[in-house]
XYZ file of C-alpha atoms in Angstrom:
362
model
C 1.989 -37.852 48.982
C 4.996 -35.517 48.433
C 5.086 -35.150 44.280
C 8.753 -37.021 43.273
C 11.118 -34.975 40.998
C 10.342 -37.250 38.034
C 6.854 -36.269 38.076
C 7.788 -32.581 38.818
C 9.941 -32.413 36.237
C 7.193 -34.279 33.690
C 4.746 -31.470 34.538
C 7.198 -29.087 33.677
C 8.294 -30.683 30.451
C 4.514 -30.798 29.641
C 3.545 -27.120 30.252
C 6.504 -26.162 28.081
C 5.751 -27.754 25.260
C 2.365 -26.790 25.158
C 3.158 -22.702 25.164
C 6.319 -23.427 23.527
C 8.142 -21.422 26.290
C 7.608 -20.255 29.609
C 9.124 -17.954 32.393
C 10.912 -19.735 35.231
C 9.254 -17.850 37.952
C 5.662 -18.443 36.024
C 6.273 -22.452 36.482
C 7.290 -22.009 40.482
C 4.045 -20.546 41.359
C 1.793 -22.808 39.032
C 3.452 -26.227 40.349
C 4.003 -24.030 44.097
C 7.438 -24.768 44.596
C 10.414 -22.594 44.673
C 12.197 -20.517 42.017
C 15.324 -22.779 42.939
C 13.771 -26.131 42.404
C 12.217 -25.415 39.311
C 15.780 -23.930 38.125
C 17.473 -27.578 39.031
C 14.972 -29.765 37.326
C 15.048 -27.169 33.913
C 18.902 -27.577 34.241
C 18.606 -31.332 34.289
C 16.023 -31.274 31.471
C 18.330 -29.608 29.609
C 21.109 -31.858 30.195
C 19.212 -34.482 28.755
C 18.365 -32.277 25.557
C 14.808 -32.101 26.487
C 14.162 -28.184 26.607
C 16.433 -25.087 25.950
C 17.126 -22.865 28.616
C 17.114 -19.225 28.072
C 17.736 -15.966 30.494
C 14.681 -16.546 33.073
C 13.064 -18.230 30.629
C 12.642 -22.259 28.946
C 11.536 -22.976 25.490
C 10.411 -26.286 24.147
C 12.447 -28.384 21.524
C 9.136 -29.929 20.375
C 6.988 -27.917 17.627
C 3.815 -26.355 18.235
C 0.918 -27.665 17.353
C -0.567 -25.290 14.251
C -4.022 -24.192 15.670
C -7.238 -26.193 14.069
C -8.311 -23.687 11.076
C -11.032 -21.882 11.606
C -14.212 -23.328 10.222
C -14.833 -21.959 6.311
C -16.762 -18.629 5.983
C -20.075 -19.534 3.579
C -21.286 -16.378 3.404
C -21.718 -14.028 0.867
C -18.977 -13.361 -1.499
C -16.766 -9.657 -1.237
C -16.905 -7.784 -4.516
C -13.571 -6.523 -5.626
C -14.171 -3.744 -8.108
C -11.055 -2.346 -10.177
C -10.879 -0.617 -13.829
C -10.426 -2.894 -16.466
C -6.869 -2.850 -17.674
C -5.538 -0.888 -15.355
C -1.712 -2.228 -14.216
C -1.205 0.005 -11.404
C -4.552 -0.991 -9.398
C -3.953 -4.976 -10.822
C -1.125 -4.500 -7.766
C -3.706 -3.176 -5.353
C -6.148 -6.135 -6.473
C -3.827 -9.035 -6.115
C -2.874 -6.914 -2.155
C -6.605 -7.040 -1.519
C -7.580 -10.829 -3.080
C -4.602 -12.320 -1.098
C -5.991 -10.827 2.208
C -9.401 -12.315 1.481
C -8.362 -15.879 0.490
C -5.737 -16.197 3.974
C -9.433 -15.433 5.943
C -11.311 -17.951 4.222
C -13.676 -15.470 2.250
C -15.118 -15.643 -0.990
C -14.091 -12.983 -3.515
C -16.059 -12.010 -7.099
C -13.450 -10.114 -8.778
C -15.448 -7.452 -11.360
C -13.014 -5.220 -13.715
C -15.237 -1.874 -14.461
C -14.861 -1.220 -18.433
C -14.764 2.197 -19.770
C -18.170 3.234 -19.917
C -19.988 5.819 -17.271
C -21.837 4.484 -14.599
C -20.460 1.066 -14.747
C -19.612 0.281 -11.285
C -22.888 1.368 -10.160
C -24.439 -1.277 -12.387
C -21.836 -3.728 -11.374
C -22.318 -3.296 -7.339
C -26.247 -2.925 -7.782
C -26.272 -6.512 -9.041
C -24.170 -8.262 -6.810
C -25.958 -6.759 -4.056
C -28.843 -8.110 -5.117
C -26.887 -11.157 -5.272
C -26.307 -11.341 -1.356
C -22.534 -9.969 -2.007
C -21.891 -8.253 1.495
C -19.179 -6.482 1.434
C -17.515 -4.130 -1.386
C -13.642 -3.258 -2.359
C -13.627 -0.619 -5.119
C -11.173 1.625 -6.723
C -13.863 3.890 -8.873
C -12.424 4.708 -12.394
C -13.166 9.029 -11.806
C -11.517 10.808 -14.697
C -13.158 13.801 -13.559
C -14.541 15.248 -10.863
C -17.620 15.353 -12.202
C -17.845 11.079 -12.377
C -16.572 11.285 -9.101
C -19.610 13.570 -7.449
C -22.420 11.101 -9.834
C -21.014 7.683 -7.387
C -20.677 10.061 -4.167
C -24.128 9.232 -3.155
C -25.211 5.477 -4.349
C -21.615 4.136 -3.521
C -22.144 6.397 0.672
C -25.722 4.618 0.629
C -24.518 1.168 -0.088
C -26.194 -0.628 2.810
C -23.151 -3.406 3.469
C -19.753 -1.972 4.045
C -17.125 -0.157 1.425
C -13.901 0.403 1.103
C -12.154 2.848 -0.986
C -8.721 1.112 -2.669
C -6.800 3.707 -3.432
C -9.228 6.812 -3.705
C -9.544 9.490 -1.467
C -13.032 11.287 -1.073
C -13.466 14.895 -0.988
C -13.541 16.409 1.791
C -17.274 16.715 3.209
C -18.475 14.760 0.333
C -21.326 11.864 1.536
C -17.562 9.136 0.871
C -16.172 11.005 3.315
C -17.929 8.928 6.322
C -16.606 5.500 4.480
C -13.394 3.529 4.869
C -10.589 4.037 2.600
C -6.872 2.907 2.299
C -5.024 5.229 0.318
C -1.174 6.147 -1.136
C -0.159 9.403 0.404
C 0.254 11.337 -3.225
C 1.652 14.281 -1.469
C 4.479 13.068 0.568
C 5.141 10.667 -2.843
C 5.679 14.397 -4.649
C 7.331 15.330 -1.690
C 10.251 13.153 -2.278
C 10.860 13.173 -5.990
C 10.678 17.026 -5.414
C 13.496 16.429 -2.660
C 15.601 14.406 -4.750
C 15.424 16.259 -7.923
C 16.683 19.533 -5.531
C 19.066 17.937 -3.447
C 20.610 16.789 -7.147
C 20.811 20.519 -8.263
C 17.910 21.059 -10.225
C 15.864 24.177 -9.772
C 14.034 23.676 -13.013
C 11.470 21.012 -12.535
C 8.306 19.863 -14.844
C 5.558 17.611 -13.603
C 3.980 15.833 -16.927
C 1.547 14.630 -15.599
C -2.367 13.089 -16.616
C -5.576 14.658 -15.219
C -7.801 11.768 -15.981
C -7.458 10.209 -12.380
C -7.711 11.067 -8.941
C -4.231 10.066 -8.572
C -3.281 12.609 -11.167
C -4.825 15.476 -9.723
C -3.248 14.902 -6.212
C -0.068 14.624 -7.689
C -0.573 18.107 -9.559
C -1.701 19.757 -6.591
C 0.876 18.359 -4.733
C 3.736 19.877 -6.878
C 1.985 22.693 -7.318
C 1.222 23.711 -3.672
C 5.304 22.266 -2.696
C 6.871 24.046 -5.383
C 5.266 26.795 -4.196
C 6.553 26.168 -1.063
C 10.662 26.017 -1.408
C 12.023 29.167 -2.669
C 15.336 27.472 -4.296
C 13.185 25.921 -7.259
C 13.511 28.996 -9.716
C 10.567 27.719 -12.116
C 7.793 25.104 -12.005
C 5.280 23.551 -14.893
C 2.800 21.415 -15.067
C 2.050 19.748 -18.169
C -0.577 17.527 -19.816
C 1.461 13.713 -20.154
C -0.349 12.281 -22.463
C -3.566 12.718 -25.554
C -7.642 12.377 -23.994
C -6.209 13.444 -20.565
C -9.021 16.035 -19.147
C -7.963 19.046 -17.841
C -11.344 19.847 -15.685
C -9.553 22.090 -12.672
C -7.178 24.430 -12.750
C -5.547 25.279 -15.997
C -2.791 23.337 -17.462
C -0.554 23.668 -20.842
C -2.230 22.017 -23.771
C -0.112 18.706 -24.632
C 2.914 19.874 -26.389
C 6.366 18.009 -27.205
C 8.519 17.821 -23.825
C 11.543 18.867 -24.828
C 9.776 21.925 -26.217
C 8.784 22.583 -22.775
C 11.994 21.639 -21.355
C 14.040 23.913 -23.446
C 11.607 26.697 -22.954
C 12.019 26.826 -18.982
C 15.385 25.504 -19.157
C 14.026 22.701 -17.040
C 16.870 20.402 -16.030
C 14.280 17.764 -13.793
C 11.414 16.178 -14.736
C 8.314 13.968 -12.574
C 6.148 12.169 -15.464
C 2.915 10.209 -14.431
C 2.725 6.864 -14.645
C 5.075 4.548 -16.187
C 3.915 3.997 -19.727
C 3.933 7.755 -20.396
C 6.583 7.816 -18.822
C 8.630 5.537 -21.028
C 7.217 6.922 -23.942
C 7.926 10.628 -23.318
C 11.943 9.503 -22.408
C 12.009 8.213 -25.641
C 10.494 11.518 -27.142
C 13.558 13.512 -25.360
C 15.686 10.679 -27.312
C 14.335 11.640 -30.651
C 14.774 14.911 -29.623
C 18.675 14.968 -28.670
C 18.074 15.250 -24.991
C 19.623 12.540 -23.699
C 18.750 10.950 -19.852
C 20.278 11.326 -17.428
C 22.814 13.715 -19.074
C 20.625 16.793 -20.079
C 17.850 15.594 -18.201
C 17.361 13.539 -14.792
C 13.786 11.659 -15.111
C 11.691 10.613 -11.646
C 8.326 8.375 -13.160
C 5.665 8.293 -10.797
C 4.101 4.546 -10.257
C 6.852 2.205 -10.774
C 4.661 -0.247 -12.359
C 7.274 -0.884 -15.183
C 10.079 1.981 -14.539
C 12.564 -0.688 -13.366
C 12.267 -2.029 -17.392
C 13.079 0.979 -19.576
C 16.886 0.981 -21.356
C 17.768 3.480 -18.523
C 15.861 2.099 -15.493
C 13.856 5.041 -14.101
C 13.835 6.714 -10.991
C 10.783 6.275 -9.342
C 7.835 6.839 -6.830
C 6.816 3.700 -5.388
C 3.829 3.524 -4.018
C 2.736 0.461 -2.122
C 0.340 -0.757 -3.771
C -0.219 -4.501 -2.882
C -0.268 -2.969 0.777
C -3.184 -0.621 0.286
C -4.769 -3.490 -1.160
C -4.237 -5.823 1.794
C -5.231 -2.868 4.355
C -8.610 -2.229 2.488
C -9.403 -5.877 2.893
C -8.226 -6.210 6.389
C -10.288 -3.130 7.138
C -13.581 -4.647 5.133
C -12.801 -7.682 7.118
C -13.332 -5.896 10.964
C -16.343 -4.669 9.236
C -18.022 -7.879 8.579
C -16.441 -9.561 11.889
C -15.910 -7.041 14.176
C -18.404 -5.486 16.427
C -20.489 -2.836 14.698
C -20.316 0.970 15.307
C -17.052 1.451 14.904
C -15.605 4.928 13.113
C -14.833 5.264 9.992
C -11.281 5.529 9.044
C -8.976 6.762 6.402
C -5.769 4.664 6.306
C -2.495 6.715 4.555
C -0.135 4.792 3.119
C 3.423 6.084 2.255
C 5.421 5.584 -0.705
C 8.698 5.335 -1.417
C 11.243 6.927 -3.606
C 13.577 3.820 -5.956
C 16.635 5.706 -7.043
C 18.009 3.841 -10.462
C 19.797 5.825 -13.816
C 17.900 8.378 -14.615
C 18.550 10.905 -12.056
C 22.469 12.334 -11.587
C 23.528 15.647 -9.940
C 23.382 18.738 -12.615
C 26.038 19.004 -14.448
C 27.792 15.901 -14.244
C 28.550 14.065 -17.659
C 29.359 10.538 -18.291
């Protein structure tokens, strides 16, 4: 019996609202009648407000059906691993724990206090604990703590990712997952800006008691020495207890002392809080900012709050912490074998007050 157009046009209705749209042509061949028939019964489905015709293609009026949830995960919990109050990688954490809760999976949240070897002791016993899987942003304020976890943190037999931490090169870390803020192209641009403002006098302040750190001073140091039209370029210590365990670096000194010394006009300060602090040691000292000085902080944790709002580096923080999970997530779900990889992450530069073109005065 020859199908009526009723029933045609029923079948049609149904199939659309089941993929919420569908391509004319794709509903000729699947109910085997002609490109033109199908056209007249959409056209009098949508006369009677019953689908939505597009260009070669219908869409459904009706809401889709949100697919049944997929069935809790009861295994073992992830172990998120962070330095105890420590703002910047908070960000990363809260990236990372929000990635974990959408899939379904448990997450132990450890913060690492200040005292060697602690995220070795941490890991070891959640391992034991069936944990199976690890997120971890090691606290390394030198490269010394950094080579004593190379090996325990490579053997960990469940997989790791690095949040925020980049392993040397050829180091056992090296073969593990990491997500990680590109420090370099982050130097890059508050180099860029401070130049394209007019300054050719340019201080990095700048801790040496993270990894972070000491990217960010090789960084400037290997792009200073890179664009002729900067005229001088020093790095200083930012802040007291900061280690200065590679290549040598002024002892910490006031900043306008180094400022007036080079006749530096520009200055990159790591992280925020020292940041803050050392723009109100300019203050104190008569240097105002932006007017003698244009400021670029480097975190933009809590630049946005000063009395000037800073300039800053942004890196993106909550995002490397969402990538490390996804990537510990293929890990435990995805087929094994895969390569290791090392996701880069770029930042991005938040112009506010305290940066203005040399020589202009309010």
């Amino acid at each position: 019996m020859r199908e009526s157009g009723e029933d045609r046009r029923r079948r049609i209705l149904a199939v659309v609202e089941a993929r919420s749209q569908a391509r004319v042509t794709e509903l000729a061949a699947e109910l085997a009648v002609s490109v033109i028939t199908v056209r007249r019964d959409v056209e009098e489905l949508a006369r009677a407000g019953r689908l939505r015709r597009g260009h070669g293609v219908v869409r459904s009026l009706v809401p889709r059906r949100p697919e049944p949830a997929p069935p809790a995960d009861d295994g073992g919990p992830v172990v998120l691993v962070v330095p105890e109050r420590h703002a910047y990688l908070t960000e990363v954490l809260h990236g990372a724990r929000g990635a974990l809760e959408e899939a379904d999976v448990r997450v132990v949240l450890h913060p690492a206090p200040q005292v060697a070897g602690a995220e070795r002791a941490i890991v070891e016993r959640l391992l034991a604990d069936d944990a199976r899987g690890v997120l971890v942003a090691p606290r390394w304020r030198s490269v010394v703590t950094e080579e004593a976890d190379d090996g325990w943190l490579a053997a960990a037999d469940v997989p790791v990712v690095l949040m925020e931490r980049r392993p040397r090169p050829g180091s056992a870390l090296h073969a593990r997952d990491s997500v990680c803020t590109d420090h370099w192209y982050g130097v890059h641009l508050a180099v860029t800006h401070l130049l394209a403002l007019g300054h050719r006098r340019i201080v990095l302040a700048a801790r040496d008691d993270s990894p972070t750190a000491r990217a960010l001073r090789a960084a400037f140091t290997g792009i200073c020495a890179e664009r002729p039209e900067i005229e001088d370029a020093t790095v200083v210590l930012s802040a007291p207890g900061a280690v200065a365990d590679q290549e040598p670096v002024r002892d910490l000194e006031p900043l306008a002392d180094v400022l007036l010394e080079h006749g530096a006009t520009g200055v990159i300060m790591h992280g925020d809080v020292d940041a803050l602090m050392l723009v109100q040691q300019l203050a104190d000292a008569g240097i105002t900012v932006p007017g003698d000085c244009s400021v670029v902080a480097y975190d933009d944790v809590v630049a946005a709050l000063a009395s000037t709002p800073l300039t800053a580096i942004a890196p993106p923080k909550a995002e490397v912490g969402r990538l490390a999970a996804e990537l510990l997530l293929e890990r435990l779900r995805g087929p094994a074998g895969r390569p290791a990889r090392r996701i880069t992450v770029l930042p991005e530069l938040k112009v506010r007050g305290s940066t203005r073109p040399l020589g202009i005065q309010r």
